[in-house]
mmCIF file of C-alpha atoms in Angstrom:
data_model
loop_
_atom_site.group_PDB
_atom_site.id
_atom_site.type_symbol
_atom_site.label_atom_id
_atom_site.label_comp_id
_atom_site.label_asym_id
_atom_site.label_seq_id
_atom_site.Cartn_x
_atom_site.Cartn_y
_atom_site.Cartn_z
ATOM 1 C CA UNK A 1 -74.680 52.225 -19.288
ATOM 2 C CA UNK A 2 -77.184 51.306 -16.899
ATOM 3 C CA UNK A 3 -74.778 51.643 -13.784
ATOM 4 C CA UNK A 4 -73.819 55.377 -15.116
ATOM 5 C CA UNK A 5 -77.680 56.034 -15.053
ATOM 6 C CA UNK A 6 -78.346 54.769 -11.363
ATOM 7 C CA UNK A 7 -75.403 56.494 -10.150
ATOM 8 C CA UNK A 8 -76.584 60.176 -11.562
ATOM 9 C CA UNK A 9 -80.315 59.405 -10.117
ATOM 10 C CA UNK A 10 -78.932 58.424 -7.097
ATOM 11 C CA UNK A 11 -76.768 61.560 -7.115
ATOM 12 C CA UNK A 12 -77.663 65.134 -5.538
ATOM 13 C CA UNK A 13 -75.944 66.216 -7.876
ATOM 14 C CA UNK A 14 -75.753 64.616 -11.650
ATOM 15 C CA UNK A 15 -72.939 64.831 -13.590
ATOM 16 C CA UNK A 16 -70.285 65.613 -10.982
ATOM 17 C CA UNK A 17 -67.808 63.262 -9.698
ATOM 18 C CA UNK A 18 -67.853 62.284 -6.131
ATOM 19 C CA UNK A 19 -64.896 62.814 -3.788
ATOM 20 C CA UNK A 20 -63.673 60.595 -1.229
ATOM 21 C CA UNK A 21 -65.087 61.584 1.881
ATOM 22 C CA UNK A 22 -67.151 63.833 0.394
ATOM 23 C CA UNK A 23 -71.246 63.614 0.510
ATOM 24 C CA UNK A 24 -72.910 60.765 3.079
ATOM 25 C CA UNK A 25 -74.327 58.428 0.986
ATOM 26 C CA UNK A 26 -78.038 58.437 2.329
ATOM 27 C CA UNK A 27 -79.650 56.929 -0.528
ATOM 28 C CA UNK A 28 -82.385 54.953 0.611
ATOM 29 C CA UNK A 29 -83.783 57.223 3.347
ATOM 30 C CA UNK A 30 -86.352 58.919 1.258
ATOM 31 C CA UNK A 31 -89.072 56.071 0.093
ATOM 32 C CA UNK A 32 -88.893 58.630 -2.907
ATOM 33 C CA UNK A 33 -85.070 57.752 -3.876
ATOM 34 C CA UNK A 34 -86.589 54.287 -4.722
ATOM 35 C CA UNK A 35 -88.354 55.775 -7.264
ATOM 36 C CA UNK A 36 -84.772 55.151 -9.304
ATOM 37 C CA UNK A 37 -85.189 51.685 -10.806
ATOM 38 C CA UNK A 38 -89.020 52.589 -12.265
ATOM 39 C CA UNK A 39 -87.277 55.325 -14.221
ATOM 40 C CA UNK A 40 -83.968 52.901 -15.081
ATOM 41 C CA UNK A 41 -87.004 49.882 -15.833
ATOM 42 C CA UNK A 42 -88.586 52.617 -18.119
ATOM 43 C CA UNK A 43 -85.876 54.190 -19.873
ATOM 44 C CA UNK A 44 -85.587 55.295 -23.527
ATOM 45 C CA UNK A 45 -83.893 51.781 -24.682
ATOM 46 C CA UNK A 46 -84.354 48.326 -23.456
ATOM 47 C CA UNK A 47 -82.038 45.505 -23.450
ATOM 48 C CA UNK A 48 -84.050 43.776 -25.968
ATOM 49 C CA UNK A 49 -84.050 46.685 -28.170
ATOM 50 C CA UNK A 50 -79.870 47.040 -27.439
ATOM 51 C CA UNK A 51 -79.306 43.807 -29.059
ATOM 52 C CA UNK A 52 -81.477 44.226 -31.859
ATOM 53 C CA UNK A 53 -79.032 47.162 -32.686
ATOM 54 C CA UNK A 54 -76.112 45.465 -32.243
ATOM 55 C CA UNK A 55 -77.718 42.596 -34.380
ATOM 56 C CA UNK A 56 -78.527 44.909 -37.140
ATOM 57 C CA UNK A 57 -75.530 46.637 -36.980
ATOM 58 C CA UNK A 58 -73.885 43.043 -37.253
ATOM 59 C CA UNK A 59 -75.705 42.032 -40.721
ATOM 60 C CA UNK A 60 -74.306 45.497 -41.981
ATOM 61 C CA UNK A 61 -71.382 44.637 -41.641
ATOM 62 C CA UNK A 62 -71.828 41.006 -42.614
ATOM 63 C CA UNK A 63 -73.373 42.766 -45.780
ATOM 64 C CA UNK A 64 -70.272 44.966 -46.758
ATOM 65 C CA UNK A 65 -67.704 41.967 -46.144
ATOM 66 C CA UNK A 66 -69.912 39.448 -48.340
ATOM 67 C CA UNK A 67 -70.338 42.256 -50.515
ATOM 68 C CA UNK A 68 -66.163 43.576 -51.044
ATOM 69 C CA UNK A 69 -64.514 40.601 -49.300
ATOM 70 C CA UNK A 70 -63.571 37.349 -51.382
ATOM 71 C CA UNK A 71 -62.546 35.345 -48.532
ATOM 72 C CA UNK A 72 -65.716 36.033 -46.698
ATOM 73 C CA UNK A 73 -68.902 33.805 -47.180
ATOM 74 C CA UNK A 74 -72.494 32.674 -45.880
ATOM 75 C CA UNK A 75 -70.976 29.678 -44.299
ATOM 76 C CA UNK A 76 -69.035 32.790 -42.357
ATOM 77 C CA UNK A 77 -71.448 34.795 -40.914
ATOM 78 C CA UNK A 78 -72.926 34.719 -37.202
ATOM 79 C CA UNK A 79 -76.600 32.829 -38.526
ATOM 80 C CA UNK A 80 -74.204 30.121 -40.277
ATOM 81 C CA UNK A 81 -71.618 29.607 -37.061
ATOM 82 C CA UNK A 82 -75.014 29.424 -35.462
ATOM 83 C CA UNK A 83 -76.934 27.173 -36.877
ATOM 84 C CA UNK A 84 -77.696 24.152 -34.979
ATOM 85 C CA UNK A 85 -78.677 21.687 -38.024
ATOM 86 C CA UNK A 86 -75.007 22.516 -39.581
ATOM 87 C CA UNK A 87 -73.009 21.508 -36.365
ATOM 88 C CA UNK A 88 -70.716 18.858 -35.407
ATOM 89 C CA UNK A 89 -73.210 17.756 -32.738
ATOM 90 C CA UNK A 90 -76.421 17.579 -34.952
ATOM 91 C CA UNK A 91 -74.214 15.541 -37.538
ATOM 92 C CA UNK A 92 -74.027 13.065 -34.784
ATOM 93 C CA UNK A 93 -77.554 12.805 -33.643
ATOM 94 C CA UNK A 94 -78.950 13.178 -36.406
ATOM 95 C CA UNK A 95 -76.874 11.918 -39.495
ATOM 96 C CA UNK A 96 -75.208 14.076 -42.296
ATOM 97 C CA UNK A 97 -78.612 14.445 -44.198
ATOM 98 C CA UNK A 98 -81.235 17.172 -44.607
ATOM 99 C CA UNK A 99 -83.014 16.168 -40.496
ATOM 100 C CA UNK A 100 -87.233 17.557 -40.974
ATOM 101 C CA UNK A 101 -87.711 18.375 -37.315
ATOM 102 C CA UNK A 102 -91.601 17.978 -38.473
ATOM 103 C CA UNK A 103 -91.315 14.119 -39.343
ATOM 104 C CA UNK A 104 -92.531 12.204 -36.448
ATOM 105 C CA UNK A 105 -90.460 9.232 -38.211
ATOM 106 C CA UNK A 106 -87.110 11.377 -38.616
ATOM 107 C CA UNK A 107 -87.601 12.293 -35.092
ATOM 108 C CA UNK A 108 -87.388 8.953 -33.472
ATOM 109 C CA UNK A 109 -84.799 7.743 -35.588
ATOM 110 C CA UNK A 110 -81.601 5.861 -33.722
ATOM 111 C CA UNK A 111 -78.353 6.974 -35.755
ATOM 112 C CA UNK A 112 -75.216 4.853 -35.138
ATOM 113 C CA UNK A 113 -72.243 6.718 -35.738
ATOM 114 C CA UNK A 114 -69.164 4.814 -33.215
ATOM 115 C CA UNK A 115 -70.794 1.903 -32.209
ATOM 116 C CA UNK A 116 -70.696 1.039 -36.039
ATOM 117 C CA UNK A 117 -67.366 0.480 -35.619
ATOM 118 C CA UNK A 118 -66.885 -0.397 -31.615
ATOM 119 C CA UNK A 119 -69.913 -2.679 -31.531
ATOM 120 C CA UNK A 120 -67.668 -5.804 -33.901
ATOM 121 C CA UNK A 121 -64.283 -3.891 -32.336
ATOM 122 C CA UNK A 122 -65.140 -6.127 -28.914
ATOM 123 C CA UNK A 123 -64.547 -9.050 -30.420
ATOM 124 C CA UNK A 124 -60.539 -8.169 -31.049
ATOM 125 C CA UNK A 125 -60.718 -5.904 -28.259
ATOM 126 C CA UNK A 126 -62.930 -6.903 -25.276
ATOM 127 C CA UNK A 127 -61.317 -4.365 -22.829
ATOM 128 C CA UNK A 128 -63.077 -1.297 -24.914
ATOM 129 C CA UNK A 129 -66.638 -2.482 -23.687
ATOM 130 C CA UNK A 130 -65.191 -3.178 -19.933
ATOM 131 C CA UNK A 131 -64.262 -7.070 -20.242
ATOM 132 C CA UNK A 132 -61.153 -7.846 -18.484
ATOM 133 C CA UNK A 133 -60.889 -10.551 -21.482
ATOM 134 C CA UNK A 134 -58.750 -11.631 -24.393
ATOM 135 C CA UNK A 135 -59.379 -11.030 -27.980
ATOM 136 C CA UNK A 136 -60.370 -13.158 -30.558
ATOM 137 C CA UNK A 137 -56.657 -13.332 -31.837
ATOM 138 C CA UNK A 138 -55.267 -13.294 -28.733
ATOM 139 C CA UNK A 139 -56.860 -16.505 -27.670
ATOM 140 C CA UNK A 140 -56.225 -18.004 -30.840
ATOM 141 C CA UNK A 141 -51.947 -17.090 -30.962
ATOM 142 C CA UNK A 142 -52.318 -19.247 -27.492
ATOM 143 C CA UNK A 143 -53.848 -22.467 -28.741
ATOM 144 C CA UNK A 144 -51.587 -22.389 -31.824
ATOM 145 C CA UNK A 145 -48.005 -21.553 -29.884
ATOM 146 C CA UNK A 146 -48.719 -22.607 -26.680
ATOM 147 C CA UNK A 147 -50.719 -25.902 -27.231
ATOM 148 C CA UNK A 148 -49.576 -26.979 -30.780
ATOM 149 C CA UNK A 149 -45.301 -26.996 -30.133
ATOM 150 C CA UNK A 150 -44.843 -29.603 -32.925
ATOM 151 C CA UNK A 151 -44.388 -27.725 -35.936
ATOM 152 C CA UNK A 152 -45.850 -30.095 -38.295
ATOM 153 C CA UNK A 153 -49.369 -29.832 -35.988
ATOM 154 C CA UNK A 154 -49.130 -26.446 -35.679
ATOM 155 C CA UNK A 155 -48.512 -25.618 -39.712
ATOM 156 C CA UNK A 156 -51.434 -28.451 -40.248
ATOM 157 C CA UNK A 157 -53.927 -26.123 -38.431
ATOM 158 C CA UNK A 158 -52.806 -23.072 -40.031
ATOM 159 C CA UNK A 159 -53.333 -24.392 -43.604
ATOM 160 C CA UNK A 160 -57.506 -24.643 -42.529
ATOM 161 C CA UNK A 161 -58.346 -22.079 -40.196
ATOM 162 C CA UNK A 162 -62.040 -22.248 -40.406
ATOM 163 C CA UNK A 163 -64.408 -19.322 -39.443
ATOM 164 C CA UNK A 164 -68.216 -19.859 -38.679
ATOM 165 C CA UNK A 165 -70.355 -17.665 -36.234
ATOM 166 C CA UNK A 166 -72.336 -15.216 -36.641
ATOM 167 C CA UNK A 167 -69.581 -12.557 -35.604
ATOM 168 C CA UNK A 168 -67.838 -13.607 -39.183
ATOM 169 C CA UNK A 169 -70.336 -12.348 -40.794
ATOM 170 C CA UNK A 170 -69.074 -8.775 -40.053
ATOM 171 C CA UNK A 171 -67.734 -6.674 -42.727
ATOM 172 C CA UNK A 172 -64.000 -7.270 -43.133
ATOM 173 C CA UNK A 173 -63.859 -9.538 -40.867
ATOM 174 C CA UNK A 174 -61.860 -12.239 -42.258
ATOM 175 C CA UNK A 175 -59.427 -9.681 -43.903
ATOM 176 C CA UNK A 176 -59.008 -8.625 -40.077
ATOM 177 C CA UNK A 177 -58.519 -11.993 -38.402
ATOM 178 C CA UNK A 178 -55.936 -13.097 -40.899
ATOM 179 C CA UNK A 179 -53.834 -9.760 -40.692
ATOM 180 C CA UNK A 180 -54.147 -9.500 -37.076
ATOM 181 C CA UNK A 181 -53.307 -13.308 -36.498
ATOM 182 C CA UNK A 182 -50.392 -13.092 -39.050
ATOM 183 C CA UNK A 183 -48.631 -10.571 -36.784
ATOM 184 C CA UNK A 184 -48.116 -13.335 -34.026
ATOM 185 C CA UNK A 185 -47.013 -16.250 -36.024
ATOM 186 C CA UNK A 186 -43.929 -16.873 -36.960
ATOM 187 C CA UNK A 187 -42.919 -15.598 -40.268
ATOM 188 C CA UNK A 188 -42.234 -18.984 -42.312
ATOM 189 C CA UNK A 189 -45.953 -20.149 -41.142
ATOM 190 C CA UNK A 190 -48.494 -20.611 -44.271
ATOM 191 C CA UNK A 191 -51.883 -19.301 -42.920
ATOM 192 C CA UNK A 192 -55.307 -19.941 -45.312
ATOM 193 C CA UNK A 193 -58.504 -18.576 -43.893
ATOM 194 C CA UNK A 194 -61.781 -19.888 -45.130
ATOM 195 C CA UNK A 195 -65.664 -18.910 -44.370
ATOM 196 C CA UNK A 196 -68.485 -21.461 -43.988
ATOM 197 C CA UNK A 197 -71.354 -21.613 -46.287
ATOM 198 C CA UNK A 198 -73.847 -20.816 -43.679
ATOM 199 C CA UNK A 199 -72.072 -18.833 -40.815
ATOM 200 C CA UNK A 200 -75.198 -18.152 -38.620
ATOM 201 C CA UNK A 201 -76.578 -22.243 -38.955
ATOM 202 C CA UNK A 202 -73.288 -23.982 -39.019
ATOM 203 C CA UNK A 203 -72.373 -25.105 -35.791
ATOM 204 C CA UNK A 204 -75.737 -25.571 -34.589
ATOM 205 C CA UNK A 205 -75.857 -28.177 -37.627
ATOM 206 C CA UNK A 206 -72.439 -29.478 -36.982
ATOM 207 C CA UNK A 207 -74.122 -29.864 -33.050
ATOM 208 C CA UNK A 208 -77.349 -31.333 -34.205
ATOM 209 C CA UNK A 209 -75.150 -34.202 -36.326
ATOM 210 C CA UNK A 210 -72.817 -34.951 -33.290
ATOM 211 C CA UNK A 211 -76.298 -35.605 -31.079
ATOM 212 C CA UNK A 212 -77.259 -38.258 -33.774
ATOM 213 C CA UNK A 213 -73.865 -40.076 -33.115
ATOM 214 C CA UNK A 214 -73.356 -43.293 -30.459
ATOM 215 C CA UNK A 215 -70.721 -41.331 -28.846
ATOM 216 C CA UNK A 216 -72.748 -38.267 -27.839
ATOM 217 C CA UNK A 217 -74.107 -40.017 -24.796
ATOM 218 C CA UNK A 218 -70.756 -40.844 -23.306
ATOM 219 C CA UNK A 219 -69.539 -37.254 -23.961
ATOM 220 C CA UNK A 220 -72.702 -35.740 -22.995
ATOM 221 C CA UNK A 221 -73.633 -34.503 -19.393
ATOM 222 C CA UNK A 222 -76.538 -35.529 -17.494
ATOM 223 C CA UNK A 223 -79.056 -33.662 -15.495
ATOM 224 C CA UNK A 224 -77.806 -35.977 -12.587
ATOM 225 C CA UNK A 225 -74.278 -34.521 -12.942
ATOM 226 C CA UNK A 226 -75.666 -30.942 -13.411
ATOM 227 C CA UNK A 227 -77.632 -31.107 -10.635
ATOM 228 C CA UNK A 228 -74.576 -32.724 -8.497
ATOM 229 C CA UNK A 229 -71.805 -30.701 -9.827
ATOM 230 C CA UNK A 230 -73.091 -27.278 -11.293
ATOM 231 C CA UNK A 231 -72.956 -25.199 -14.580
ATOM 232 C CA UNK A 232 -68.802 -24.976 -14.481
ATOM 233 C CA UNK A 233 -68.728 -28.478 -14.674
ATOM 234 C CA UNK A 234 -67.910 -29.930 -18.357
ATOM 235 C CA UNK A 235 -66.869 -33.043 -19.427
ATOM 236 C CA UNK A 236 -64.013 -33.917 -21.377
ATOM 237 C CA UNK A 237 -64.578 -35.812 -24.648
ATOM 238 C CA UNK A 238 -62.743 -35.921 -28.093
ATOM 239 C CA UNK A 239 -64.334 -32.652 -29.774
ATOM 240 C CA UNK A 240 -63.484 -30.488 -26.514
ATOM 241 C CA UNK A 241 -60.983 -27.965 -25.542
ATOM 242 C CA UNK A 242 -58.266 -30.133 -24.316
ATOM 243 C CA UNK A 243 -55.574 -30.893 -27.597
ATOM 244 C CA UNK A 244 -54.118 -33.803 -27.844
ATOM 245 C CA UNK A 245 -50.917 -33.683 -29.761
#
């Protein structure tokens, strides 16, 4: 609408369609011709005013098809589809509640909606937090039919797996261990899982016994050998890594 308008000012004559090779277009010689965009800038109906029309004219309509059509509702209207605190987004930042944009305390709120789930996921799955690692159950499936061939050894460990740490404490977590860990063994294996009272104190008890002992001297390393040999360096004792079948 607003081209059609400049090109009848700009015209000598409004209203009549230009020929090829007709008039020279000289527009712009007179500083008078300029006068153009005040009257376009000042003309009966502004943009603004445009889309309040067209927004008006919208709720009619809106009105008529709430009013005579079943299958159309609120939630179907533009204002609905529009509405920022009803979209998939906003359900993300800011949780599936009622959010008062007013309450300092709902507005610095963290909401954890993924990491609920991927946060305990690294445990099983290392790789989905960038660790070129192995999982949990992984690294267990390889001590049990890698290190422990003998049979009886192997269905010996299986009858008291043993979880402590405070990573057990996650929900599901033992029903996920066991059924993940099941998959690997081999299908005649008994497997019982068991928790420890206090998952979070455990082994720092179990550790605080062992320093009590004679033998956690011998086992233990020294700042000497630290200092000489560096963090890597761990000595071997009878409650280490290496099995001894």
């Amino acid at each position: 609408m607003r081209m059609k308008t400049l090109a009848n000012l700009a015209s000598d004559q409004p209203g009549r369609k230009r020929r090829r090779g007709g008039d020279d277009d000289n527009f712009g010689a007179n500083d008078d011709d300029w006068g153009v965009y005040r009257t376009v800038q000042t003309g009966d109906q502004s943009e603004d005013e445009e889309e309040e029309d067209l927004s008006a004219g919208l709720k009619n309509i809106e009105a008529q098809l709430l009013q005579y059509d079943t299958t159309f509702t609120e939630h179907n209207t533009l204002e609905a589809q529009s509405d920022w605190t009803k979209s998939l987004l906003h359900a993300f930042l800011r949780g599936p509640r009622p959010f008062d944009p007013e309450s300092q305390k709902e507005a610095h709120q963290i909401h954890l909606n993924v990491e609920r789930i991927r946060v305990p996921e690294v445990v099983f799955q290392p790789a989905i937090a960038g660790l070129d690692q192995a999982g949990l159950v992984e690294i267990v499936a390889d001590i049990i039919n890698q290190r422990f061939t003998s049979v009886q050894d192997r269905d010996a460990l299986l009858r008291d797996v043993f979880l402590t740490g405070g990573n057990t404490l996650f929900q599901g977590f033992d029903e996920r261990f066991s059924r993940d860990l099941r998959t690997v063994l081999p299908i005649e294996a008994t497997l019982s899982v068991r928790r420890a009272g206090d998952s979070l104190n455990d082994a720092w008890r179990g550790a605080a016994q062992w320093a009590r002992e004679p033998g956690f001297a011998a086992a233990s390393v020294t700042r000497e050998e630290y200092s000489e040999r560096g963090p890597d360096y761990l000595k071997e004792h009878d409650r280490g890594n290496p099995a001894t079948v």
